[in-house]
């Protein structure tokens, strides 16, 4: 089996990070990333970027009492 080149790794990186790659693909990507400093830096960047985006996109829930009050008020509306 031929090893992946950097372009192939970068094309498949998001599927790998999303857990959409099968076991063999994951192993190929991990092997390449372990050997290739450039791809390792890119993979690390993508992981950190994803973490920042997820942390900024989290929403706080309204307090339970407020949600109950809103449900009660909305249920009374015609």
PDB file of C-alpha atoms in Angstrom:
ATOM      1  CA  UNK A   1       0.000   0.000   0.000  1.00  0.00           C
ATOM      2  CA  UNK A   2       1.422   3.404  -0.912  1.00  0.00           C
ATOM      3  CA  UNK A   3       1.652   5.926   1.863  1.00  0.00           C
ATOM      4  CA  UNK A   4      -0.385   9.094   1.743  1.00  0.00           C
ATOM      5  CA  UNK A   5       1.178  12.333   0.573  1.00  0.00           C
ATOM      6  CA  UNK A   6       0.574  15.645   2.329  1.00  0.00           C
ATOM      7  CA  UNK A   7      -2.179  16.742  -0.079  1.00  0.00           C
ATOM      8  CA  UNK A   8      -4.111  13.528   0.537  1.00  0.00           C
ATOM      9  CA  UNK A   9      -3.725  13.916   4.291  1.00  0.00           C
ATOM     10  CA  UNK A  10      -4.996  17.488   4.207  1.00  0.00           C
ATOM     11  CA  UNK A  11      -7.946  16.465   2.002  1.00  0.00           C
ATOM     12  CA  UNK A  12      -8.914  13.743   4.491  1.00  0.00           C
ATOM     13  CA  UNK A  13      -8.089  15.597   7.706  1.00  0.00           C
ATOM     14  CA  UNK A  14     -11.608  16.854   8.485  1.00  0.00           C
ATOM     15  CA  UNK A  15     -13.146  13.414   7.943  1.00  0.00           C
ATOM     16  CA  UNK A  16     -10.503  12.038  10.304  1.00  0.00           C
ATOM     17  CA  UNK A  17     -11.160  14.718  12.937  1.00  0.00           C
ATOM     18  CA  UNK A  18     -14.927  14.241  12.567  1.00  0.00           C
ATOM     19  CA  UNK A  19     -14.588  10.499  13.200  1.00  0.00           C
ATOM     20  CA  UNK A  20     -15.794   9.698   9.668  1.00  0.00           C
ATOM     21  CA  UNK A  21     -12.662   7.848   8.542  1.00  0.00           C
ATOM     22  CA  UNK A  22     -12.568   4.075   8.853  1.00  0.00           C
ATOM     23  CA  UNK A  23      -9.958   2.310  10.967  1.00  0.00           C
ATOM     24  CA  UNK A  24      -7.504   1.772   8.099  1.00  0.00           C
ATOM     25  CA  UNK A  25      -7.762   5.412   6.994  1.00  0.00           C
ATOM     26  CA  UNK A  26      -7.257   6.600  10.572  1.00  0.00           C
ATOM     27  CA  UNK A  27      -4.114   4.507  10.866  1.00  0.00           C
ATOM     28  CA  UNK A  28      -2.727   5.831   7.573  1.00  0.00           C
ATOM     29  CA  UNK A  29      -3.406   9.419   8.621  1.00  0.00           C
ATOM     30  CA  UNK A  30      -1.946   8.923  12.088  1.00  0.00           C
ATOM     31  CA  UNK A  31       1.175   7.296  10.631  1.00  0.00           C
ATOM     32  CA  UNK A  32       1.711  10.173   8.203  1.00  0.00           C
ATOM     33  CA  UNK A  33       1.018  12.859  10.816  1.00  0.00           C
ATOM     34  CA  UNK A  34       3.494  11.188  13.184  1.00  0.00           C
ATOM     35  CA  UNK A  35       6.226  11.399  10.512  1.00  0.00           C
ATOM     36  CA  UNK A  36       5.402  14.743   8.882  1.00  0.00           C
ATOM     37  CA  UNK A  37       5.975  17.901  10.884  1.00  0.00           C
ATOM     38  CA  UNK A  38       3.995  20.104   8.462  1.00  0.00           C
ATOM     39  CA  UNK A  39       0.899  17.897   8.574  1.00  0.00           C
ATOM     40  CA  UNK A  40       1.237  17.505  12.338  1.00  0.00           C
ATOM     41  CA  UNK A  41       1.240  21.294  12.720  1.00  0.00           C
ATOM     42  CA  UNK A  42      -1.807  21.563  10.448  1.00  0.00           C
ATOM     43  CA  UNK A  43      -3.669  18.832  12.345  1.00  0.00           C
ATOM     44  CA  UNK A  44      -2.839  20.488  15.680  1.00  0.00           C
ATOM     45  CA  UNK A  45      -4.036  23.840  14.333  1.00  0.00           C
ATOM     46  CA  UNK A  46      -7.324  22.327  13.116  1.00  0.00           C
ATOM     47  CA  UNK A  47      -7.912  20.655  16.495  1.00  0.00           C
ATOM     48  CA  UNK A  48      -7.254  23.923  18.354  1.00  0.00           C
ATOM     49  CA  UNK A  49      -9.430  25.887  15.915  1.00  0.00           C
ATOM     50  CA  UNK A  50     -12.270  23.430  16.413  1.00  0.00           C
ATOM     51  CA  UNK A  51     -11.923  23.732  20.205  1.00  0.00           C
ATOM     52  CA  UNK A  52     -12.059  27.544  20.035  1.00  0.00           C
ATOM     53  CA  UNK A  53     -15.106  27.487  17.770  1.00  0.00           C
ATOM     54  CA  UNK A  54     -16.893  25.000  20.018  1.00  0.00           C
ATOM     55  CA  UNK A  55     -16.117  27.020  23.140  1.00  0.00           C
ATOM     56  CA  UNK A  56     -17.420  30.236  21.556  1.00  0.00           C
ATOM     57  CA  UNK A  57     -20.570  28.624  20.156  1.00  0.00           C
ATOM     58  CA  UNK A  58     -21.795  27.170  23.413  1.00  0.00           C
ATOM     59  CA  UNK A  59     -24.979  28.682  24.656  1.00  0.00           C
ATOM     60  CA  UNK A  60     -26.008  29.144  28.226  1.00  0.00           C
ATOM     61  CA  UNK A  61     -29.369  27.761  29.218  1.00  0.00           C
ATOM     62  CA  UNK A  62     -31.931  29.970  30.826  1.00  0.00           C
ATOM     63  CA  UNK A  63     -32.538  29.223  34.503  1.00  0.00           C
ATOM     64  CA  UNK A  64     -35.143  26.526  35.147  1.00  0.00           C
ATOM     65  CA  UNK A  65     -37.542  28.976  36.839  1.00  0.00           C
ATOM     66  CA  UNK A  66     -37.471  31.330  33.841  1.00  0.00           C
ATOM     67  CA  UNK A  67     -38.150  28.460  31.423  1.00  0.00           C
ATOM     68  CA  UNK A  68     -41.088  27.293  33.542  1.00  0.00           C
ATOM     69  CA  UNK A  69     -42.502  30.829  33.732  1.00  0.00           C
ATOM     70  CA  UNK A  70     -42.203  31.240  29.968  1.00  0.00           C
ATOM     71  CA  UNK A  71     -43.892  27.895  29.310  1.00  0.00           C
ATOM     72  CA  UNK A  72     -46.703  28.834  31.656  1.00  0.00           C
ATOM     73  CA  UNK A  73     -47.161  32.255  30.011  1.00  0.00           C
ATOM     74  CA  UNK A  74     -47.047  30.802  26.515  1.00  0.00           C
ATOM     75  CA  UNK A  75     -49.570  28.117  27.367  1.00  0.00           C
ATOM     76  CA  UNK A  76     -52.018  30.857  28.434  1.00  0.00           C
ATOM     77  CA  UNK A  77     -51.667  32.757  25.158  1.00  0.00           C
ATOM     78  CA  UNK A  78     -54.562  32.383  22.684  1.00  0.00           C
TER      79      UNK A  78
END
